[in-house]
Coordinates of C-alpha atoms in Angstrom, one line a residue:
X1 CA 59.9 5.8 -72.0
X2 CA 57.2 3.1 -71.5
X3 CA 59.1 1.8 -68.6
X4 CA 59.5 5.3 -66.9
X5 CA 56.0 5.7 -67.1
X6 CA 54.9 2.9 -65.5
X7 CA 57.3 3.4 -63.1
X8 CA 55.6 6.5 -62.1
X9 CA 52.3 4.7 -62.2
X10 CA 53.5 1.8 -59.8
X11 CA 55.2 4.7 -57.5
X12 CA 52.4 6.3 -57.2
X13 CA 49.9 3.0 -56.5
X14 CA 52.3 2.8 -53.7
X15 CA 51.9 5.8 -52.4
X16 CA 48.1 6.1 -52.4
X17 CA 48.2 2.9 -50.6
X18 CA 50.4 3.7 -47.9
X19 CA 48.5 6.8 -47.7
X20 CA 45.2 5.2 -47.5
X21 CA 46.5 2.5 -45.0
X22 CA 47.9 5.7 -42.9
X23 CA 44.9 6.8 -42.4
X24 CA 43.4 3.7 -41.6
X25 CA 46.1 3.3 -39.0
X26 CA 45.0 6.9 -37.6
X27 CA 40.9 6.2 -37.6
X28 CA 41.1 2.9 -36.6
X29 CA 43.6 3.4 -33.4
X30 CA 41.6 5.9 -31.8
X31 CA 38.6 4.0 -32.4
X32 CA 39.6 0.7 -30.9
X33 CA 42.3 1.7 -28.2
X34 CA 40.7 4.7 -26.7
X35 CA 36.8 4.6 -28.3
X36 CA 33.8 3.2 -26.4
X37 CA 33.6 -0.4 -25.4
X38 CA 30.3 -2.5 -26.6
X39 CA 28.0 -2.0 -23.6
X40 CA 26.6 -5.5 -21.7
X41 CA 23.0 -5.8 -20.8
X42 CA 22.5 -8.1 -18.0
X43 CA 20.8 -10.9 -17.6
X44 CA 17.9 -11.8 -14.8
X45 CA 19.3 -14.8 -13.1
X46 CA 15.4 -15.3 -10.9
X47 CA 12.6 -13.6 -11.8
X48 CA 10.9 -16.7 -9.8
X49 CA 7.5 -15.9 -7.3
X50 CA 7.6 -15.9 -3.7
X51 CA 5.3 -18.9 -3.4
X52 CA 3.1 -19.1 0.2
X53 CA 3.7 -21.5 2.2
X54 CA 0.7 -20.8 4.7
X55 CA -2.5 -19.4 4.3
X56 CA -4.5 -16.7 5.6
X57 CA -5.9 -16.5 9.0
X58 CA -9.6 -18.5 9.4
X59 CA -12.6 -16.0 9.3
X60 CA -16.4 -16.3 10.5
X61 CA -18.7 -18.5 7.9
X62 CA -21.9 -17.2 10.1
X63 CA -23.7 -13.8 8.5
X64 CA -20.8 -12.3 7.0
X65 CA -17.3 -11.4 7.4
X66 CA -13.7 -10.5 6.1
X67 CA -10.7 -9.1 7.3
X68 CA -8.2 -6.8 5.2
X69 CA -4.7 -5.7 5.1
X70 CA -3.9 -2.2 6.4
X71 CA -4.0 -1.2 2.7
X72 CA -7.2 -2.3 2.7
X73 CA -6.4 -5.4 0.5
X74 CA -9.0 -8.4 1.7
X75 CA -7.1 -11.4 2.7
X76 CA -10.4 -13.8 3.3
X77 CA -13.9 -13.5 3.7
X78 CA -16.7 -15.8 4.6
X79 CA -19.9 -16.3 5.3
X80 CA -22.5 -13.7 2.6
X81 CA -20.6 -12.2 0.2
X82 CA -23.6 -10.2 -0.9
X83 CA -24.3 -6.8 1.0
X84 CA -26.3 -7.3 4.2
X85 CA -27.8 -4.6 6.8
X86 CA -24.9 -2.4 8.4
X87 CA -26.9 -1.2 11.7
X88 CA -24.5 1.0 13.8
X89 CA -21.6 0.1 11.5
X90 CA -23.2 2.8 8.8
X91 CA -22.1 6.0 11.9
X92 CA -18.3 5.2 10.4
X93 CA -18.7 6.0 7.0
X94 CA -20.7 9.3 8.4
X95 CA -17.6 9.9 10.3
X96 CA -15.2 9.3 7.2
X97 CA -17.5 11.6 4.6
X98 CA -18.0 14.4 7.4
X99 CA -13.9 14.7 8.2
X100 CA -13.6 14.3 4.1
X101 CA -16.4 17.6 3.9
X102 CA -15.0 18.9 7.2
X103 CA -11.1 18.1 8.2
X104 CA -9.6 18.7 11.6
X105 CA -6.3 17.7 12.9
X106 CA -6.2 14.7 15.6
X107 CA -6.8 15.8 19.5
X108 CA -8.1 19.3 18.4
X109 CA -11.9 20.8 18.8
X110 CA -11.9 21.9 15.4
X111 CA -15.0 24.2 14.7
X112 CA -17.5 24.9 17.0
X113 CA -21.3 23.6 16.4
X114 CA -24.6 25.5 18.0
X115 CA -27.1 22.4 18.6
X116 CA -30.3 23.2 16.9
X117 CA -34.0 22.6 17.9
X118 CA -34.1 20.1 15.5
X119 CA -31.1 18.1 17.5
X120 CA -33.1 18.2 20.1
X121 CA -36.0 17.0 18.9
X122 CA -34.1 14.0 17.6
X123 CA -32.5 13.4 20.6
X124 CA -35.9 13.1 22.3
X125 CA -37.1 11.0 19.4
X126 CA -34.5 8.3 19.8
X127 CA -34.4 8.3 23.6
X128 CA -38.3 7.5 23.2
X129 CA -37.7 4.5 21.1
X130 CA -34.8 3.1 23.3
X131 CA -32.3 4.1 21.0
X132 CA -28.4 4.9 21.8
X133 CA -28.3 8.8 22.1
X134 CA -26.4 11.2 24.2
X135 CA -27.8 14.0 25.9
X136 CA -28.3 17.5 24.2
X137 CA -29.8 20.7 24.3
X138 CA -30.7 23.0 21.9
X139 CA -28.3 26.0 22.1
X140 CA -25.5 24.4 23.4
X141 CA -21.9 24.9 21.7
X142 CA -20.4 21.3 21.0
X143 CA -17.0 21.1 18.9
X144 CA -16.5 19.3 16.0
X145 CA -14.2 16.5 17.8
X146 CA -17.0 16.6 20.1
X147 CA -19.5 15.0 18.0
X148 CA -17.7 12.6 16.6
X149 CA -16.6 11.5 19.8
X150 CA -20.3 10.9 20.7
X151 CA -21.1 9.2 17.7
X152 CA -18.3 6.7 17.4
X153 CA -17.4 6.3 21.1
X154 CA -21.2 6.3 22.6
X155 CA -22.8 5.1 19.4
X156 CA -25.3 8.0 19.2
X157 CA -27.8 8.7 17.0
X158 CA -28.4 11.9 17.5
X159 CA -25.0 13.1 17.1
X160 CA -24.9 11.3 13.4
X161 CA -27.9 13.0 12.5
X162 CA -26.9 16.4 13.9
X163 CA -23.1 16.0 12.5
X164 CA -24.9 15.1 9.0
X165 CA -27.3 17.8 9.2
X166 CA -24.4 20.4 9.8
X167 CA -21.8 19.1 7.4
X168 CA -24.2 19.1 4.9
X169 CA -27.7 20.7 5.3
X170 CA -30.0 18.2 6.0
X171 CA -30.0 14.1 6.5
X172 CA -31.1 13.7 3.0
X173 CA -28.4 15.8 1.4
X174 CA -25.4 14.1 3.1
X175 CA -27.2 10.4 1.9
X176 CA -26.5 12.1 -1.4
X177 CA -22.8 13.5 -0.5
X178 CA -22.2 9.7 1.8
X179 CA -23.1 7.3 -1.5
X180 CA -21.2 9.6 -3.8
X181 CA -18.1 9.2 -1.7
X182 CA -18.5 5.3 -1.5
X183 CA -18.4 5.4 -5.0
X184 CA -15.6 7.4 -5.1
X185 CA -13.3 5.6 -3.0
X186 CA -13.5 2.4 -4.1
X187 CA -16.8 0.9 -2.3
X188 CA -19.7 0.7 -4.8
X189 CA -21.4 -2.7 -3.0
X190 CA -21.9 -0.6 0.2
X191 CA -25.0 2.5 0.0
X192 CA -26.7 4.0 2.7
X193 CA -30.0 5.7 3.2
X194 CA -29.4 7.5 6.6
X195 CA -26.4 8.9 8.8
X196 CA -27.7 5.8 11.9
X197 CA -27.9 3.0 9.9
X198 CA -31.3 2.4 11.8
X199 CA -33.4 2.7 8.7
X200 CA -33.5 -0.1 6.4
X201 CA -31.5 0.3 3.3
X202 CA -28.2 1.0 4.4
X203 CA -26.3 -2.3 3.3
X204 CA -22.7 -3.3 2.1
X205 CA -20.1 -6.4 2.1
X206 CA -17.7 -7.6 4.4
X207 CA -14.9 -7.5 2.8
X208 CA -15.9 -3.2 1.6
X209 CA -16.7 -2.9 5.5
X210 CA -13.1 -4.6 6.2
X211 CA -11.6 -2.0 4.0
X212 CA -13.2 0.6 5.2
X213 CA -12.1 -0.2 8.6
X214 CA -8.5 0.1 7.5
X215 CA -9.7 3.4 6.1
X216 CA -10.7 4.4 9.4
X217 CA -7.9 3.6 11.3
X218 CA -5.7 5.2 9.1
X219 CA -7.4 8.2 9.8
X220 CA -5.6 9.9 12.6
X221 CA -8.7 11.7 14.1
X222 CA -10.6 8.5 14.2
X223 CA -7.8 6.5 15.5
X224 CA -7.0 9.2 17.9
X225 CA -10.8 9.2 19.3
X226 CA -10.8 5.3 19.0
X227 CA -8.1 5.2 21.5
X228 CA -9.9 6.1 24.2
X229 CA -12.0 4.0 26.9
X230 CA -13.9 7.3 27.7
X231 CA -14.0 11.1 27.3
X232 CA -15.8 13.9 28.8
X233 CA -17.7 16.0 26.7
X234 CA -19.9 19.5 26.4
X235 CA -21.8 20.1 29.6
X236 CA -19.8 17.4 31.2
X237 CA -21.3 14.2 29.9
X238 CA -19.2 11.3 29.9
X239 CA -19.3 8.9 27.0
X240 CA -17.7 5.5 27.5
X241 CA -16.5 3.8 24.3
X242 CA -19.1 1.2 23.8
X243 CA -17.0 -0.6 20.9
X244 CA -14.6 -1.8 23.0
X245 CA -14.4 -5.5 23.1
X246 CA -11.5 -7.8 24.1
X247 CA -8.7 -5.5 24.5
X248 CA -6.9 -8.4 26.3
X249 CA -6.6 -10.2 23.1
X250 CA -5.4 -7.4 20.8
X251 CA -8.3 -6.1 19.5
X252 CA -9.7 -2.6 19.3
X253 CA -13.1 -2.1 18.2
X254 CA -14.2 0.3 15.5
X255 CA -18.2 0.0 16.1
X256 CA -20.1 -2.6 18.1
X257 CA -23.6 -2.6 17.8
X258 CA -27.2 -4.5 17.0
X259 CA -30.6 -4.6 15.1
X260 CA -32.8 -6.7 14.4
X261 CA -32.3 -6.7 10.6
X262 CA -28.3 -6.2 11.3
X263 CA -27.8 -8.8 14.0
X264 CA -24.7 -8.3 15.9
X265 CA -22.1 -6.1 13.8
X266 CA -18.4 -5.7 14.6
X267 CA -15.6 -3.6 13.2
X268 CA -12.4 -3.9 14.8
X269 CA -8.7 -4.2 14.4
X270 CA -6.8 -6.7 15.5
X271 CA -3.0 -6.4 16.4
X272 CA -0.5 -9.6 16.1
X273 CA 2.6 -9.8 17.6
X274 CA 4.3 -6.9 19.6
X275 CA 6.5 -4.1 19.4
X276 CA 8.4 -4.0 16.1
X277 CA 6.8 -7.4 15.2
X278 CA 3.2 -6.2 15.5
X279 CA 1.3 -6.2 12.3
X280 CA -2.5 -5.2 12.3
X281 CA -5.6 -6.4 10.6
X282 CA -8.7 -4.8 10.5
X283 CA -12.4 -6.6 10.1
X284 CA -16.0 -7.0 9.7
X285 CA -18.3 -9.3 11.3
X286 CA -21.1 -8.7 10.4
X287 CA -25.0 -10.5 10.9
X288 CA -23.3 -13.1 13.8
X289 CA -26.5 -14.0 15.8
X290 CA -25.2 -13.5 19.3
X291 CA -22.2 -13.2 21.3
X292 CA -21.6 -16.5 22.0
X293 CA -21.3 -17.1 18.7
X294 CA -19.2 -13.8 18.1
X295 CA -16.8 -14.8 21.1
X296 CA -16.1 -18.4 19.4
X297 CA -15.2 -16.4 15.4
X298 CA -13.1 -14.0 17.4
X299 CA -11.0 -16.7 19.5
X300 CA -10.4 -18.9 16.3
X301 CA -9.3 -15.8 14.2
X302 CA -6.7 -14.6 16.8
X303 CA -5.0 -17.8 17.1
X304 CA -5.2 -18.6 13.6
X305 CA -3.9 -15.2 12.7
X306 CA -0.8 -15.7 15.0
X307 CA -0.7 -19.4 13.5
X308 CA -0.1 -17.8 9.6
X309 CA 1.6 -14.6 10.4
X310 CA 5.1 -15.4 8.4
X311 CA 8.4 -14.0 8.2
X312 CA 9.1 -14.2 4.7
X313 CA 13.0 -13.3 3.3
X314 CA 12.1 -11.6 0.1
X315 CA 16.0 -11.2 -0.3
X316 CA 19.0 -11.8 1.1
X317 CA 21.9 -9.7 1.3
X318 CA 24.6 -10.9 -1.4
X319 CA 21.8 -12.9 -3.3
X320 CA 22.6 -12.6 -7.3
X321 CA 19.6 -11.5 -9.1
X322 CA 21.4 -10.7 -12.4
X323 CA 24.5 -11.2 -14.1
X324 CA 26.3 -9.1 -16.8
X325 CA 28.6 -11.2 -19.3
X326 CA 30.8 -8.6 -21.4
X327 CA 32.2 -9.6 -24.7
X328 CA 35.5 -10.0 -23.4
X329 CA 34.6 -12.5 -21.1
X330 CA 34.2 -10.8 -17.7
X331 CA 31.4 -11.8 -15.3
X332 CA 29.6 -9.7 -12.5
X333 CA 26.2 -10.3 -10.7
X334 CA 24.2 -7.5 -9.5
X335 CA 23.7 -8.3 -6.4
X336 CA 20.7 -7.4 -3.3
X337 CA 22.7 -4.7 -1.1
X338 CA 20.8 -5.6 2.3
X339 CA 19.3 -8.2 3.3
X340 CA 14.9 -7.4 3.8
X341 CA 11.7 -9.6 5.3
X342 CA 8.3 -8.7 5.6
X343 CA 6.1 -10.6 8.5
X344 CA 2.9 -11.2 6.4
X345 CA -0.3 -12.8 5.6
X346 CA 0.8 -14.8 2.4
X347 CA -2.1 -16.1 0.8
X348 CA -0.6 -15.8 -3.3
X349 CA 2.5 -15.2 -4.4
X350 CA 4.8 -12.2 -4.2
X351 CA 5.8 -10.6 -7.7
X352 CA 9.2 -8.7 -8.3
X353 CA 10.3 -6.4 -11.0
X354 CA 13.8 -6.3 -11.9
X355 CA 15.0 -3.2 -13.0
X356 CA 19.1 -2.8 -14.3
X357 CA 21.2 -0.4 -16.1
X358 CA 23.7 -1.6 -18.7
X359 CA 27.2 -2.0 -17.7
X360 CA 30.6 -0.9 -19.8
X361 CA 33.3 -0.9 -17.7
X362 CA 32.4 -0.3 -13.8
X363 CA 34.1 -0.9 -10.3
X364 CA 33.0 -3.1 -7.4
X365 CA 29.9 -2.1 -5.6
X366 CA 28.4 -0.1 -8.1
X367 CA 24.6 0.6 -7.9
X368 CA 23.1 -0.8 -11.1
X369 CA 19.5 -1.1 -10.3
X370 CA 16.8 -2.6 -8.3
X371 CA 14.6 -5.0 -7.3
X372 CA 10.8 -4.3 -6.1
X373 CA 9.0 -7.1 -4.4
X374 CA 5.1 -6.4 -4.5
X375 CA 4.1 -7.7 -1.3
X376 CA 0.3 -7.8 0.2
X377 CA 1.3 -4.3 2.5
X378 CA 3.2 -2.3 -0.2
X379 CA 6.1 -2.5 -2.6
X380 CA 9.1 -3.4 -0.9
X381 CA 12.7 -1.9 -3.3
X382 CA 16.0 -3.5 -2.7
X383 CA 18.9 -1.5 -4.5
X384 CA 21.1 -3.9 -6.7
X385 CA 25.1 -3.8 -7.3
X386 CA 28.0 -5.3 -8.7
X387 CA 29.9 -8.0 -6.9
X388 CA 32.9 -7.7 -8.8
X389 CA 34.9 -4.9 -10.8
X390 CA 34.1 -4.9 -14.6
X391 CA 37.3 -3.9 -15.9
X392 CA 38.9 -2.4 -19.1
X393 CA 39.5 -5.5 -22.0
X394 CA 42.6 -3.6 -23.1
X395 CA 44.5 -2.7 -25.8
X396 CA 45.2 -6.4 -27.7
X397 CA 41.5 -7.3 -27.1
X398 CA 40.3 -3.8 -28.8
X399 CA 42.5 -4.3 -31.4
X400 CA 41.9 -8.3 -32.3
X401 CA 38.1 -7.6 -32.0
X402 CA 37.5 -4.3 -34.2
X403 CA 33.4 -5.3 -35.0
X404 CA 32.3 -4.9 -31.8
X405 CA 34.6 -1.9 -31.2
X406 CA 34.2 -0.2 -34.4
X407 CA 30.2 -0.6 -33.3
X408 CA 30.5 0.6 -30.2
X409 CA 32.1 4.1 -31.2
X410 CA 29.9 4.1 -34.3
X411 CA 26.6 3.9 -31.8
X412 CA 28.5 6.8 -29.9
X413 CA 28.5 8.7 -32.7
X414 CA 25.3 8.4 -33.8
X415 CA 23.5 8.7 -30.0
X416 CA 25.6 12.4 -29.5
X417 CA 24.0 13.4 -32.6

């Protein structure tokens, strides 16, 4: 009797094991032959700069000067880095804060303007002391386009004041509207105390007045009116553009003009290279003492600039940036899709960021992130993917390595939850 019943104990020993290593057999199967495989992060093979290997082109060390990148980055400066006197330079911020207070589209009139007594009596005020002006007459209907085309083409000073006056009420009120939108924007060495720059007080830095060049020219009514040698305006006045200045050479000028307290001021743009290799740069020259002087800064800039204009491979097509290792032993690089070069000023290094997804199983050419190059013009993104096939371990693998595995489906679990 004590025999049969520990018979029946043994028996059924047996069959709870065998039970229990049934349904081990059924939960562990499915879970290593046909569960998620362990994911692979990659690895950044070169997260290396892009070191120069020239430096930036050679600027003016008389009065004060810069020039900047057509995002308005500075890329030297010399000379007084403190503000100086802006003279006629000061009628392109009034141009800039009266399109911010009144926008028109590029090669339209945009809104009509009545000229008011008090024009006129400007107009004869300046003419009297020898100062750039335009003719005017009170009651005449000028456009919008119009005056700005006065002011930055012909320099005038009554058509600064007048375009102040309208945009804003009164000379004083647009001082008020002008210095609020330096500050705004980025420029807070650079204040003004008139729409003319003819008073004294209106003052700012090369390198804010090479910046706000590249503003300018990025503006498409500005550029549009800058791209003319002359126009023909109400009553039938022509105004030649009086900031031209060595157009042979590349350069289009912004505003050219003197004071006494300003000395010779010069905002400009100049162009390298042609056609799809043409890359601008915008500057100030400020305070040189004469043109001879001027002439000499401008020559050594547009040689140098050419000189240090590089064509720099930030990556080459098929160039391995990452690599993915899997736990079974397969290897893949993410690799650069196309091949991309910027020509550029290079005066520091270029940055990347390296940006991946991580990788189970995947097939050749698969997009698995990017790369993003921070370059002195913009960001520059390359898309990344995978040189070769990351394939399935299979089933002996999945079954001779049930940690991972067993992980892999318990992290499945848990992130569907």
């Amino acid at each position: 009797m004590a025999r049969s019943a520990a018979s029946r104990i043994n028996r059924a020993l047996g069959i709870a094991l065998v039970a229990i290593l049934i349904l081990a057999i059924g939960l562990y199967g499915p879970a290593t032959l046909v569960g998620p495989l362990p994911r692979t992060e990659a690895v950044v093979d070169d997260a290396s700069d892009i070191v120069p290997t020239r430096g930036a082109p050679t600027v003016s060390q008389n009065g004060a000067s810069a020039i900047a990148t057509a995002d308005g980055a500075v890329l030297a400066s010399g000379g007084d880095t403190a503000p100086v006197p802006l003279g006629g330079v000061t009628k392109v911020i009034t141009a800039l804060v009266v399109l911010d207070a009144k926008p028109i589209e590029a090669g339209k009139p945009g809104p009509s303007i009545v000229v008011t007594a008090e024009d006129y009596a400007g107009y004869v005020t300046y003419i009297s002391e020898a100062a750039r002006s335009i003719s005017l007459i009170a009651g005449e209907t000028w456009t919008e386009q119009q005056y700005l085309q006065a002011m930055l083409l012909g320099s005038s000073n009554t058509h600064a004041d007048a375009l102040a006056r309208w945009a804003f009420g009164s000379v004083d009120d647009y001082v008020v509207a002008a210095n609020a939108w330096l500050a705004a924007n980025g420029y807070p060495g650079t204040t003004v105390v008139d729409a003319t720059g003819l008073a004294e007080g209106s003052e700012g830095t090369a390198s804010e007045l090479a910046a706000l060049a590249s503003r300018a020219f990025g503006d498409p009514v500005i550029a549009d009116i800058m791209s003319h040698d002359s126009v023909v305006v109400a009553g039938n006045r022509p105004v030649d553009n009086v900031a031209a200045y060595r157009a042979d050479d590349g350069i289009t000028g912004l505003s050219r003009s003197f004071t006494d307290a300003a000395g010779l001021c010069f905002l400009f743009r100049l162009t390298v290279g042609t056609g799809d290799d043409a890359v601008p740069l915008y500057g100030a020259f400020l305070r040189e003492p004469d043109y001879e002087t001027l002439d000499g800064d401008l020559t050594t800039l547009v040689s140098s600039a050419a000189e240090t204009l590089t064509e720099t491979v930030l990556v080459a097509e098929g160039d391995e940036l990452v690599t993915y290792t899997t736990p079974w032993g397969d290897v893949a690089h993410g690799v650069a899709v196309t091949t991309r070069s910027e020509l550029i000023w290079l005066t520091s290094p270029i940055t990347k960021t390296i940006t991946v997804e991580p990788v189970t199983t995947a097939a050749k050419g698969t997009r698995v992130g990017q790369v993003t190059f921070h370059t002195p013009t913009g960001d520059v993104s390359v898309l990344l993917e995978l040189d070769r096939r990351i394939a399935d371990p299979g089933p002996v693998w999945r079954m001779t390595h049930p940690a991972p595995v067993i992980d892999a489906f318990i992290r499945s679990r848990t992130d569907s939850e």
